[in-house]
CSV table of C-alpha atoms in Angstrom, one decimal:
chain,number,residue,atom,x,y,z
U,1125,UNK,CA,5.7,0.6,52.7
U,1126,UNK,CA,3.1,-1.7,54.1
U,1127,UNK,CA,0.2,0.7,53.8
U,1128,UNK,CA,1.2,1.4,50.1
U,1129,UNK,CA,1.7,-2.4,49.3
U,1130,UNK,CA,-2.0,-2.9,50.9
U,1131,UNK,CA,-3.2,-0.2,48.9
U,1132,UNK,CA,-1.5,-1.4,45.9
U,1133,UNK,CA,-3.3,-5.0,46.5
U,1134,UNK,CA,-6.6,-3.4,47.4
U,1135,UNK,CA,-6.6,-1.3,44.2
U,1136,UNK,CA,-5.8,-4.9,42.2
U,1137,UNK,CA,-8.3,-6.8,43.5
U,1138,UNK,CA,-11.1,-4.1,43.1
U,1139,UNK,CA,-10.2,-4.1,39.6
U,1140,UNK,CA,-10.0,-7.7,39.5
U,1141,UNK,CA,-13.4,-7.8,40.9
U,1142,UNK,CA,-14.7,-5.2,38.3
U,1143,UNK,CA,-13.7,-7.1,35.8
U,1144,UNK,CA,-15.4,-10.2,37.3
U,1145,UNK,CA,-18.5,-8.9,38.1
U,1146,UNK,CA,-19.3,-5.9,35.4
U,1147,UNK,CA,-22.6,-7.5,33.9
U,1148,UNK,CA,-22.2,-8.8,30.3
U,1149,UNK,CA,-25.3,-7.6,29.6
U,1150,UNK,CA,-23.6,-3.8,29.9
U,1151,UNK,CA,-20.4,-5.2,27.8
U,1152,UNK,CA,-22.5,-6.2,25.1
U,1153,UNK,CA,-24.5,-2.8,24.7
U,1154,UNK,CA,-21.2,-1.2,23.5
U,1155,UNK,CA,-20.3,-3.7,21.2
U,1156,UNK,CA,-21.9,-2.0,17.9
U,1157,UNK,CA,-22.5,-3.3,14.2
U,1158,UNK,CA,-19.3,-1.1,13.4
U,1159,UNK,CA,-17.6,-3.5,15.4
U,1160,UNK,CA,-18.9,-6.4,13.8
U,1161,UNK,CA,-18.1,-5.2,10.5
U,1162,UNK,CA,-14.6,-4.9,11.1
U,1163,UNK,CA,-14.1,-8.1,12.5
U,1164,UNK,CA,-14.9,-9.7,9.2
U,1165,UNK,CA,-11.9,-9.2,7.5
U,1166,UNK,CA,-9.3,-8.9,10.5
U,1167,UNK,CA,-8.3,-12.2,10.9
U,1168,UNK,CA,-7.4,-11.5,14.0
U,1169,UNK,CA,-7.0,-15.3,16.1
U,1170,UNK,CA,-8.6,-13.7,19.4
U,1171,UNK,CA,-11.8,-13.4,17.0
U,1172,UNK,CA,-11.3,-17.5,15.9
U,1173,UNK,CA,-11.1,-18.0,19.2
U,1174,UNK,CA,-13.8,-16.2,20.7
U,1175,UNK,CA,-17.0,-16.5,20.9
U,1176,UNK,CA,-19.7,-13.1,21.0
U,1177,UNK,CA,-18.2,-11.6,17.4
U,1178,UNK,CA,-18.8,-15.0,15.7
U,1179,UNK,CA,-22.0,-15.3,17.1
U,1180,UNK,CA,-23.1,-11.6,16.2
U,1181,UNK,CA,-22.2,-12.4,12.3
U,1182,UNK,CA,-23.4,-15.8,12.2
U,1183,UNK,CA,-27.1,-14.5,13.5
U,1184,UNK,CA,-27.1,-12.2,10.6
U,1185,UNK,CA,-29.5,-13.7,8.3
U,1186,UNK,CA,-27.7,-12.5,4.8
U,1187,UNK,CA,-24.6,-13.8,6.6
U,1188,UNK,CA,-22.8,-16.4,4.4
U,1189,UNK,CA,-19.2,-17.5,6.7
U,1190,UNK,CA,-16.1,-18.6,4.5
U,1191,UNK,CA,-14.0,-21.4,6.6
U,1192,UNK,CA,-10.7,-22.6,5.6
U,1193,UNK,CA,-6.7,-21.9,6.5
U,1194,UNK,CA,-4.4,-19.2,5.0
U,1195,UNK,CA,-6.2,-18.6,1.7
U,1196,UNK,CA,-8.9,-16.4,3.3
U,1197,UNK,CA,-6.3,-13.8,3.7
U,1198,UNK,CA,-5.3,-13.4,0.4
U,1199,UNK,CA,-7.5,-10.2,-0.4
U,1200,UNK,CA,-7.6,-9.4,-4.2
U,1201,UNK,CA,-10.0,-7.5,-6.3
U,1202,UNK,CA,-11.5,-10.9,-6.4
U,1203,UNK,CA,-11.8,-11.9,-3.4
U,1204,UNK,CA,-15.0,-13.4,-1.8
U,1205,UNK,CA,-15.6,-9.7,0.4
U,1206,UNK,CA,-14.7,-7.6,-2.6
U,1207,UNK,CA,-17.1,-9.4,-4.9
U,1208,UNK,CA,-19.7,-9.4,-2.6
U,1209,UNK,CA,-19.2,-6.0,-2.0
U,1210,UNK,CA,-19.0,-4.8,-5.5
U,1211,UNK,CA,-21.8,-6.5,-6.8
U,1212,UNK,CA,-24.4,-5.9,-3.6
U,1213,UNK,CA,-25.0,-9.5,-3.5
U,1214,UNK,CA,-27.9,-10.2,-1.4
U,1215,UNK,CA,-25.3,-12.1,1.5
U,1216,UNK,CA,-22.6,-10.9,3.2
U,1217,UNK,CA,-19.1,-12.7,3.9
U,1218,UNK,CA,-17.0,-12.9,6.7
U,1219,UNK,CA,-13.6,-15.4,7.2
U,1220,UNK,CA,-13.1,-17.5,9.7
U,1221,UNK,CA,-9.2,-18.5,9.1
U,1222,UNK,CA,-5.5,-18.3,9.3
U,1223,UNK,CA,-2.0,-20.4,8.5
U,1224,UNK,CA,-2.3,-23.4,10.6
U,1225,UNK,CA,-5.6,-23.5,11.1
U,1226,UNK,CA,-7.6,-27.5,9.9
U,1227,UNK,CA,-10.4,-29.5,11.0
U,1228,UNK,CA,-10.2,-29.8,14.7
U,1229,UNK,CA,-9.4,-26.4,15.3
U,1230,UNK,CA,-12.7,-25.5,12.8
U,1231,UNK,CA,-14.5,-28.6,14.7
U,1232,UNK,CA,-14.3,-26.5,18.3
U,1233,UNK,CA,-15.5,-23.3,16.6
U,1234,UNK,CA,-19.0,-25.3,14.9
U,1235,UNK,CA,-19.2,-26.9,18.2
U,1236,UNK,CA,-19.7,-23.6,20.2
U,1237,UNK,CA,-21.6,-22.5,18.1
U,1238,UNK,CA,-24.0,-24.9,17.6
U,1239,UNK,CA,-27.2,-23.4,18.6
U,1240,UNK,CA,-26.2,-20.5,15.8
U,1241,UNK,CA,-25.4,-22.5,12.6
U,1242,UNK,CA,-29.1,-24.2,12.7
U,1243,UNK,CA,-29.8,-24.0,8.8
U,1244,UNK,CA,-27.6,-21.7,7.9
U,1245,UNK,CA,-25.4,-21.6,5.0
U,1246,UNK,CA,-21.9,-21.8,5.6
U,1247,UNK,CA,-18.4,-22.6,3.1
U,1248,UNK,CA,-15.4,-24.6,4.4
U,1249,UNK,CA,-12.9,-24.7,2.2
U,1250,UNK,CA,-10.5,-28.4,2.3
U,1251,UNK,CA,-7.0,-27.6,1.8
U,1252,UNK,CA,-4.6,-30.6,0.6
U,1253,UNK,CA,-1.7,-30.0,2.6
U,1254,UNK,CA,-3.6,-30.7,5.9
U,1255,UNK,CA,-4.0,-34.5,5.0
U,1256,UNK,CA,-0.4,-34.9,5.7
U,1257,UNK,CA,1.2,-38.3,7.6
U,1258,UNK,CA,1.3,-37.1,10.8
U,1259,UNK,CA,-1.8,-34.4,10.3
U,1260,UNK,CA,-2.1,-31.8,12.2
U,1261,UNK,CA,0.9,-31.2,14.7
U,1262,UNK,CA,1.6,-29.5,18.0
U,1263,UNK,CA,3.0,-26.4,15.7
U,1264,UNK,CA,0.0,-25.5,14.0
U,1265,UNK,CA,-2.5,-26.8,16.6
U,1266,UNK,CA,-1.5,-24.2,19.8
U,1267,UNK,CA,-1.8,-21.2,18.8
U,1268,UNK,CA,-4.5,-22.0,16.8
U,1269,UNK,CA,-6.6,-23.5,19.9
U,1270,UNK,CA,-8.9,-22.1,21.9
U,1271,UNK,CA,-9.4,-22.7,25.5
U,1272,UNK,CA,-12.7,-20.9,25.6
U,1273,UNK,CA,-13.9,-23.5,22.8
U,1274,UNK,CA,-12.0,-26.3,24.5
U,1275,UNK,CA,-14.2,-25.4,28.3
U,1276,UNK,CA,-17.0,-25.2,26.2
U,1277,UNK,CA,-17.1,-28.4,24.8
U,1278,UNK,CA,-17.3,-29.7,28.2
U,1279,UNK,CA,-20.6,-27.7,28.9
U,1280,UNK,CA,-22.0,-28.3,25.9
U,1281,UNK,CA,-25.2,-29.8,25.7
U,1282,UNK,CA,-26.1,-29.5,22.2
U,1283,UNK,CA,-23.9,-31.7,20.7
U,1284,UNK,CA,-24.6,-35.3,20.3
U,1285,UNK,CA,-22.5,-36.9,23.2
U,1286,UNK,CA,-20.6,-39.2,21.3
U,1287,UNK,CA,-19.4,-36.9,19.3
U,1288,UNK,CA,-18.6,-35.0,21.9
U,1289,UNK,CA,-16.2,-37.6,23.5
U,1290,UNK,CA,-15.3,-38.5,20.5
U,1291,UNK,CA,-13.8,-34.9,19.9
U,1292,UNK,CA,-12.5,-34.9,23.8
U,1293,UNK,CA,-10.2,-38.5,23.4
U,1294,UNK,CA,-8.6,-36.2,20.0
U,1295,UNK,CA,-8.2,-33.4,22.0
U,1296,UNK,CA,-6.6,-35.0,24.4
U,1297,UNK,CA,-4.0,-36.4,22.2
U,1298,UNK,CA,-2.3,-32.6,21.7
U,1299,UNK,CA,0.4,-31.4,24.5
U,1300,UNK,CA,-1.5,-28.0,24.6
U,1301,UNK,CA,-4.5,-29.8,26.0
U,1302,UNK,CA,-3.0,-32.3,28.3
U,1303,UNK,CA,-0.9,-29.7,30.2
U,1304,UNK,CA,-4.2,-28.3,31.3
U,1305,UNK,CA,-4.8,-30.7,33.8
U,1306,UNK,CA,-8.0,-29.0,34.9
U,1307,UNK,CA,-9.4,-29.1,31.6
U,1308,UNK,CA,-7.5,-32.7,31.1
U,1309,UNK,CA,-9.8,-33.9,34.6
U,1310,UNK,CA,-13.0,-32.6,33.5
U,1311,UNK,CA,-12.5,-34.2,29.6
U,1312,UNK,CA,-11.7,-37.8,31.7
U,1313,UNK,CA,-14.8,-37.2,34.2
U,1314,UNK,CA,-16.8,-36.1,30.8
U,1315,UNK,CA,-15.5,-39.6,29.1
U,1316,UNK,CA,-16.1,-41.8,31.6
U,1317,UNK,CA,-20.2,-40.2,32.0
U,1318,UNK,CA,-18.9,-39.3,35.6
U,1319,UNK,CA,-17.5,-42.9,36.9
U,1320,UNK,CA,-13.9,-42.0,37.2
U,1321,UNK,CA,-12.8,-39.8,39.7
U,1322,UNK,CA,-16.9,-38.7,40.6
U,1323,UNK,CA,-16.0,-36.7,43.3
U,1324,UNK,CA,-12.8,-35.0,41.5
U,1325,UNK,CA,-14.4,-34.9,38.6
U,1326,UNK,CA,-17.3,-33.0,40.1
U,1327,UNK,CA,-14.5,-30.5,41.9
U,1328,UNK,CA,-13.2,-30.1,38.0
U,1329,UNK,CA,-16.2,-29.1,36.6
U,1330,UNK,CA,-17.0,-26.9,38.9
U,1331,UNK,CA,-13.9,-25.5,38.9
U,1332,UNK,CA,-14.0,-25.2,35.3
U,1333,UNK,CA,-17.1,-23.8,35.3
U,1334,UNK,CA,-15.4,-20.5,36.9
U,1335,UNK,CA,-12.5,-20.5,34.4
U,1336,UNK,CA,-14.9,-20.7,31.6
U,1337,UNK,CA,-17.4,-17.5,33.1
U,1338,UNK,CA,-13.4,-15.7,33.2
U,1339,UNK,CA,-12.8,-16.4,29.6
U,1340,UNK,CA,-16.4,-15.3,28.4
U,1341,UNK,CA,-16.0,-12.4,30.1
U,1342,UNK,CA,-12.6,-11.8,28.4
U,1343,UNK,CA,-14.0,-12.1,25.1
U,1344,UNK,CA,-16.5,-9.8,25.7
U,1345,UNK,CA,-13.9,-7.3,26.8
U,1346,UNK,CA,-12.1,-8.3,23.7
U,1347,UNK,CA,-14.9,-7.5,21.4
U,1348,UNK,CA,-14.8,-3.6,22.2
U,1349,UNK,CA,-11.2,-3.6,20.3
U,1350,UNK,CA,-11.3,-5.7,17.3
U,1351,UNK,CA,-8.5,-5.8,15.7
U,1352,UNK,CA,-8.0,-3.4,12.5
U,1353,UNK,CA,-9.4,-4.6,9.4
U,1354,UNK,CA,-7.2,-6.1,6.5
U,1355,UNK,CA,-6.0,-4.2,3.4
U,1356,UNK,CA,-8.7,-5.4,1.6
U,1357,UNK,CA,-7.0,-4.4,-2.3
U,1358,UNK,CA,-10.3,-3.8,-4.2
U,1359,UNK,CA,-10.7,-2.4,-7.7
U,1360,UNK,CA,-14.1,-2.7,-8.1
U,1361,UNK,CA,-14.3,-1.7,-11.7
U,1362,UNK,CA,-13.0,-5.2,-12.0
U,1363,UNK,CA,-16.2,-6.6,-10.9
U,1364,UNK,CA,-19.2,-4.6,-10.7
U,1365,UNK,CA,-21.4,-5.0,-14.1
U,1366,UNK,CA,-19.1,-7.4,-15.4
U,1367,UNK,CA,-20.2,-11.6,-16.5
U,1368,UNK,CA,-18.6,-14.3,-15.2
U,1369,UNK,CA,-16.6,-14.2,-18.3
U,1370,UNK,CA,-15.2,-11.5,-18.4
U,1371,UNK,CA,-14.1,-11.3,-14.6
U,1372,UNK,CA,-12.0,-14.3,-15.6
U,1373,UNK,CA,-10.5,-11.9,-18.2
U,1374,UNK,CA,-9.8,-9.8,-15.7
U,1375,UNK,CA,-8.4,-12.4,-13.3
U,1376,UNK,CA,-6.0,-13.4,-15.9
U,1377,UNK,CA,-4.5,-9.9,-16.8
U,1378,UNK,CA,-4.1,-9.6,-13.1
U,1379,UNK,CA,-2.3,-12.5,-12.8
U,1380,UNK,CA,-0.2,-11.6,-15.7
U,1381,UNK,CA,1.5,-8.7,-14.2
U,1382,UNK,CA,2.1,-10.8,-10.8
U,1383,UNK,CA,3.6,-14.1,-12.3
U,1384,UNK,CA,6.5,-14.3,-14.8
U,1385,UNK,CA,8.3,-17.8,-14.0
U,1386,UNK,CA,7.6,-21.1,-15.2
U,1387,UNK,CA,6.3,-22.7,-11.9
U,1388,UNK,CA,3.2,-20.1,-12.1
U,1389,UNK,CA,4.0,-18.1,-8.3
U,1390,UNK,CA,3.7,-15.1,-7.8
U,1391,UNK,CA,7.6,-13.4,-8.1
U,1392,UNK,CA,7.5,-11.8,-4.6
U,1393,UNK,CA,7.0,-15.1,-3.0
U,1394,UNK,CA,9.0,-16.9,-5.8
U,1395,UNK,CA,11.9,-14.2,-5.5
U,1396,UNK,CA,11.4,-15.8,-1.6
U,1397,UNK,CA,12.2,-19.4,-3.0
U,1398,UNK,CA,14.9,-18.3,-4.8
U,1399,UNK,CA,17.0,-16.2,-2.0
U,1400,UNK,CA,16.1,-19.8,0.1
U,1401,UNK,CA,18.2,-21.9,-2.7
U,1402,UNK,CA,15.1,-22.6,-4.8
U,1403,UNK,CA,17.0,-25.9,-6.2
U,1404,UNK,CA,17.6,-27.2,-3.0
U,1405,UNK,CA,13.6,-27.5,-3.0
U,1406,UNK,CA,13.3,-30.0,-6.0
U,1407,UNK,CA,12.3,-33.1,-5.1
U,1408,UNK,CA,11.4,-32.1,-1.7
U,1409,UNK,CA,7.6,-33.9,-1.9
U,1410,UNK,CA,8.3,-37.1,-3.4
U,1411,UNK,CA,8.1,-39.1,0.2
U,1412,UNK,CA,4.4,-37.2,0.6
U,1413,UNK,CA,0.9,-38.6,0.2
U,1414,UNK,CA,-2.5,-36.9,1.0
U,1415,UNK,CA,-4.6,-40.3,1.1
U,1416,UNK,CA,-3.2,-41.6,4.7
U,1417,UNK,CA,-3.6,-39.1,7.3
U,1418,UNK,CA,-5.2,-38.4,11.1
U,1419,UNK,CA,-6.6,-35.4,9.5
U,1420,UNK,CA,-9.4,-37.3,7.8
U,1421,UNK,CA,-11.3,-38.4,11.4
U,1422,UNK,CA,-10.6,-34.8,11.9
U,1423,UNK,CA,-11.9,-33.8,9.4
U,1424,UNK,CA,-15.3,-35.9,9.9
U,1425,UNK,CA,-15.8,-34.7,13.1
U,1426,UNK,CA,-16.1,-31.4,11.3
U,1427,UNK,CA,-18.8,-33.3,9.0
U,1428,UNK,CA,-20.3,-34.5,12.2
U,1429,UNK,CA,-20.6,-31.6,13.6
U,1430,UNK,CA,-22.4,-29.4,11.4
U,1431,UNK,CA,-24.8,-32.4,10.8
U,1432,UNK,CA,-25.6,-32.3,14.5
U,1433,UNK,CA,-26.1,-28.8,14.3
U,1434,UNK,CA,-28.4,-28.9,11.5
U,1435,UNK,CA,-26.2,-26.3,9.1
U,1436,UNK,CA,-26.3,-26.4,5.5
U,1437,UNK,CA,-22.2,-26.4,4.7
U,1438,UNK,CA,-20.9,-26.5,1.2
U,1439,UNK,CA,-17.7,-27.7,1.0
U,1440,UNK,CA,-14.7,-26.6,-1.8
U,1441,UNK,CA,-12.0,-29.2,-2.6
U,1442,UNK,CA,-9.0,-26.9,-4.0
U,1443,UNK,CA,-6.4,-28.3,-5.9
U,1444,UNK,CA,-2.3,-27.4,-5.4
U,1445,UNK,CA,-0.2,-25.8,-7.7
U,1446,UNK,CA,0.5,-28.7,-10.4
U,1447,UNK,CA,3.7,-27.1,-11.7
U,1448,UNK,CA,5.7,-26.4,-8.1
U,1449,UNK,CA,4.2,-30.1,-6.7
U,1450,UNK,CA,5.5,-31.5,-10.2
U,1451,UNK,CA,8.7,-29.1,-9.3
U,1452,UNK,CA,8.4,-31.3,-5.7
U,1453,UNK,CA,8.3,-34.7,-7.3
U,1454,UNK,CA,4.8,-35.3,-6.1
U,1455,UNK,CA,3.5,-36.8,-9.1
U,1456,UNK,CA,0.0,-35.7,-10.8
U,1457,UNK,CA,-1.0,-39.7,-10.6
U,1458,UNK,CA,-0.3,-39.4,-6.6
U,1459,UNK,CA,-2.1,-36.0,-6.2
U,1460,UNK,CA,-5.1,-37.8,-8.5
U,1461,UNK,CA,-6.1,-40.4,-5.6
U,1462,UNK,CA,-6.0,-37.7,-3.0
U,1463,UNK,CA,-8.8,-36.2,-5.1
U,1464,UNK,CA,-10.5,-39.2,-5.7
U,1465,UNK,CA,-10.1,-40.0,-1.9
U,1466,UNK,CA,-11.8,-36.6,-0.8
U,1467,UNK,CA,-14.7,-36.5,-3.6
U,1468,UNK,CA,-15.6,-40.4,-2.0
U,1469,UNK,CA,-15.4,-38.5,1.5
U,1470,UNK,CA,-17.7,-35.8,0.7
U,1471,UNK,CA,-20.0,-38.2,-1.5
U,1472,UNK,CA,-20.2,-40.9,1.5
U,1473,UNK,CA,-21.3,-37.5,4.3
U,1474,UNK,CA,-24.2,-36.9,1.4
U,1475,UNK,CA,-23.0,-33.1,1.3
U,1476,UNK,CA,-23.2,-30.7,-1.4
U,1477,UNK,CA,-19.7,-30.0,-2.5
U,1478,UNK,CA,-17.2,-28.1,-5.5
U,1479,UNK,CA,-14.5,-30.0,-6.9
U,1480,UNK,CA,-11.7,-27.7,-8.2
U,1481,UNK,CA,-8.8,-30.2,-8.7
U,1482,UNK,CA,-9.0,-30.0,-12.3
U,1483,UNK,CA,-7.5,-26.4,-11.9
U,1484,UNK,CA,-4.1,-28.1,-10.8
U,1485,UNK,CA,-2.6,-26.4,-14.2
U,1486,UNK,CA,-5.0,-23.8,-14.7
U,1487,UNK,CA,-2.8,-20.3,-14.9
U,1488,UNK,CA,-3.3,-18.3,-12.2
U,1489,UNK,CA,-5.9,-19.9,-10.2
U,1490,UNK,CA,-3.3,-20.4,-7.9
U,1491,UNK,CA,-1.4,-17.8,-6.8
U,1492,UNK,CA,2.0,-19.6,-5.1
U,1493,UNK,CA,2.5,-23.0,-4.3
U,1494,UNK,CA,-0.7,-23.5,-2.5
U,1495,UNK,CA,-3.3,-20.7,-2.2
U,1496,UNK,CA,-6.7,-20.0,-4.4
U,1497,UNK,CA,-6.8,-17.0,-5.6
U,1498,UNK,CA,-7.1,-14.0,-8.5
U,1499,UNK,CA,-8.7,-16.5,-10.9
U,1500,UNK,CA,-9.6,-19.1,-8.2
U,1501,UNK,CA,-11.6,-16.6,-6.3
U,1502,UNK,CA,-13.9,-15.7,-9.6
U,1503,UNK,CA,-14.9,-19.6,-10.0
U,1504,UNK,CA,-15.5,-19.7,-6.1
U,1505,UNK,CA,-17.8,-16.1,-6.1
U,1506,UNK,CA,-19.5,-17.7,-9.1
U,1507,UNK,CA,-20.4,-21.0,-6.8
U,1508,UNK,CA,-21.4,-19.0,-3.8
U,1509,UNK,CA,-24.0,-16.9,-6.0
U,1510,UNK,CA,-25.1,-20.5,-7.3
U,1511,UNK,CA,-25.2,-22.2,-3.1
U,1512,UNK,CA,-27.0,-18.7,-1.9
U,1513,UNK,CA,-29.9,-19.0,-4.6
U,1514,UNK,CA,-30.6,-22.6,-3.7
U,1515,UNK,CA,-33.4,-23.3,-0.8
């Protein structure tokens, strides 16, 4: 029992050790352009997370990365990929996104990848809802984070410093970080430019150091088996060798035989609302305001951060659903300042931006209570042809 319980260890640890030590370089020769392809539209969070795939995409010079939450995986004839697709626009698109994700999660991404976004054309889309009271929370934030990023950020010397700590003291201020306590000692020593705790905070990074090699490595391993791509719903008929106008004509019919109720959602999702009580949801926004909210230092750092790094981001301000937040008591005058609020934002950074929030009533721009889509995609594909032509 002894000799098989060595064995058993012995076996572990060689593979343990293979693991370890197989070079990256040999990892990375297997990773092909297949694989890059199909991470594009997975959506798959150990590809947000990671590192290799993201860099692989954003060092392809027709690349042209969409940021943004839960909209990017609303594929549609429409779609961003489909139209670029269809039409063999000269850039390419791939989504960096999912439910829960907002700035500071996006802000850890641009930071690891800081030395890849150096004039390059990027899109983050703003979504409303994340400008909530208490911004982002614990919920959305953790399995949304990503420790690789988080090490990083520690390493990083790319990134102005103040920004930097600046980032670090948010961090901190989420359970999922603190309960690292390496990761928690090397943020303090980081803070403090290496006067509290010196010789602990040395220990940490060091430490830290390792943990961050294991995690690369991971990722790498990771990037052999990205995950299937999304059903991507393309008609490209819809698309290809048609104007602007009459994709919109398109987009509307579409629409048409998706939506049938008076608050403009699509009927699977409102057929959803109704099974949940769908009365017992009016009135259920009229507390809510988007103009006071953590997620607007958040949401500068991301500003910040692609300054530092030199990339040329256009940002897209979408609007909610006017009928369901009118449904909500949220009233149009309310939603107006949030609007007002962000366009100020985005003037103050001196960033090229889109303002949709005069779509709030536009039929089926919006496909439930809060996503683009369908018609919303068609005025978005038309802006990114407009941002890719510019210098």
């Amino acid at each position: 029992m002894i000799k098989k319980g060595f064995l058993a260890l012995l076996v572990a640890f060689v593979l343990f050790a293979a693991f370890v030590f197989f070079p990256n370089s040999w990892i990375k020769a297997w990773i092909s352009d297949a694989h890059v392809e199909q991470a594009k539209t997975s959506m798959a969070p150990l590809m947000f997370q990671g590192m290799y795939l993201q860099e692989r995409m954003l060092q392809e010079s027709n690349s042209m990365p969409l940021y943004g939450s839960s909209e990017l995986n609303r594929f549609d004839p429409f779609h961003p990929y489909n139209y670029v697709r269809a039409t063999d626009a000269p850039y390419s698109t791939f989504m960096i996104g999912r439910g829960g994700m907002q700035s500071i999660t996006h802000f850890l991404n641009f930071a690891a990848q800081e030395k890849n976004l150096k004039d390059k054309k990027i899109v983050f889309i703003i979504s409303p809802q994340w400008f909530t009271e208490k911004g982002m929370g614990e919920l959305h934030f953790s399995p949304n984070y990503s420790m690789l990023h988080a090490y990083d950020l520690a390493f990083n010397k790319e990134i102005d410093a103040t920004l930097r700590n600046d980032a670090m003291e948010r961090l901190l201020q989420f359970d999922t970080v603190k309960r690292d306590h390496l990761l928690q000692a090397m943020y303090q020593y980081k803070m403090s430019d290496g006067k509290e705790n010196p010789i602990m905070g040395r220990f940490a990074m060091m430490a830290g150091h390792v943990h961050k090699a294991l995690l690369e490595k991971k990722d790498l391993y990771y990037s052999l088996f990205p995950h299937k791509s999304h059903n991507l719903k393309s008609n490209d008929k819809l698309i290809t060798n048609q104007t602007f106008e009459q994709q919109l004509q398109h987009a509307e019919a579409y629409g048409e035989k998706r939506v049938s109720n008076e608050l403009m959602i699509e009927n699977k999702f409102y057929k959803r609302l109704e099974n949940s009580n769908l009365k017992k949801l009016e009135g259920f926004r009229k507390h809510e305001n988007y103009t006071e909210s953590p997620e607007y230092k958040d949401f500068q750092l991301v500003i910040d951060v692609l300054k530092d790094a030199g990339a040329k981001p256009l940002f897209v301000s979408i609007p909610v659903n006017g009928r369901w937040y009118d449904y909500g008591h949220y009233p149009q005058d309310r939603r107006q300042e949030y609007y007002k609020k962000m366009e100020q934002v985005l003037t103050a950074a001196d960033v090229p931006y889109v303002d949709f929030s005069d779509h709030e009533y536009d039929p089926y721009f919006i496909m439930d209570t809060i996503h683009i889509a369908w018609k919303g995609w068609v005025y978005l594909d038309q802006e990114l042809d407009k941002y890719w032509e510019q210098s």
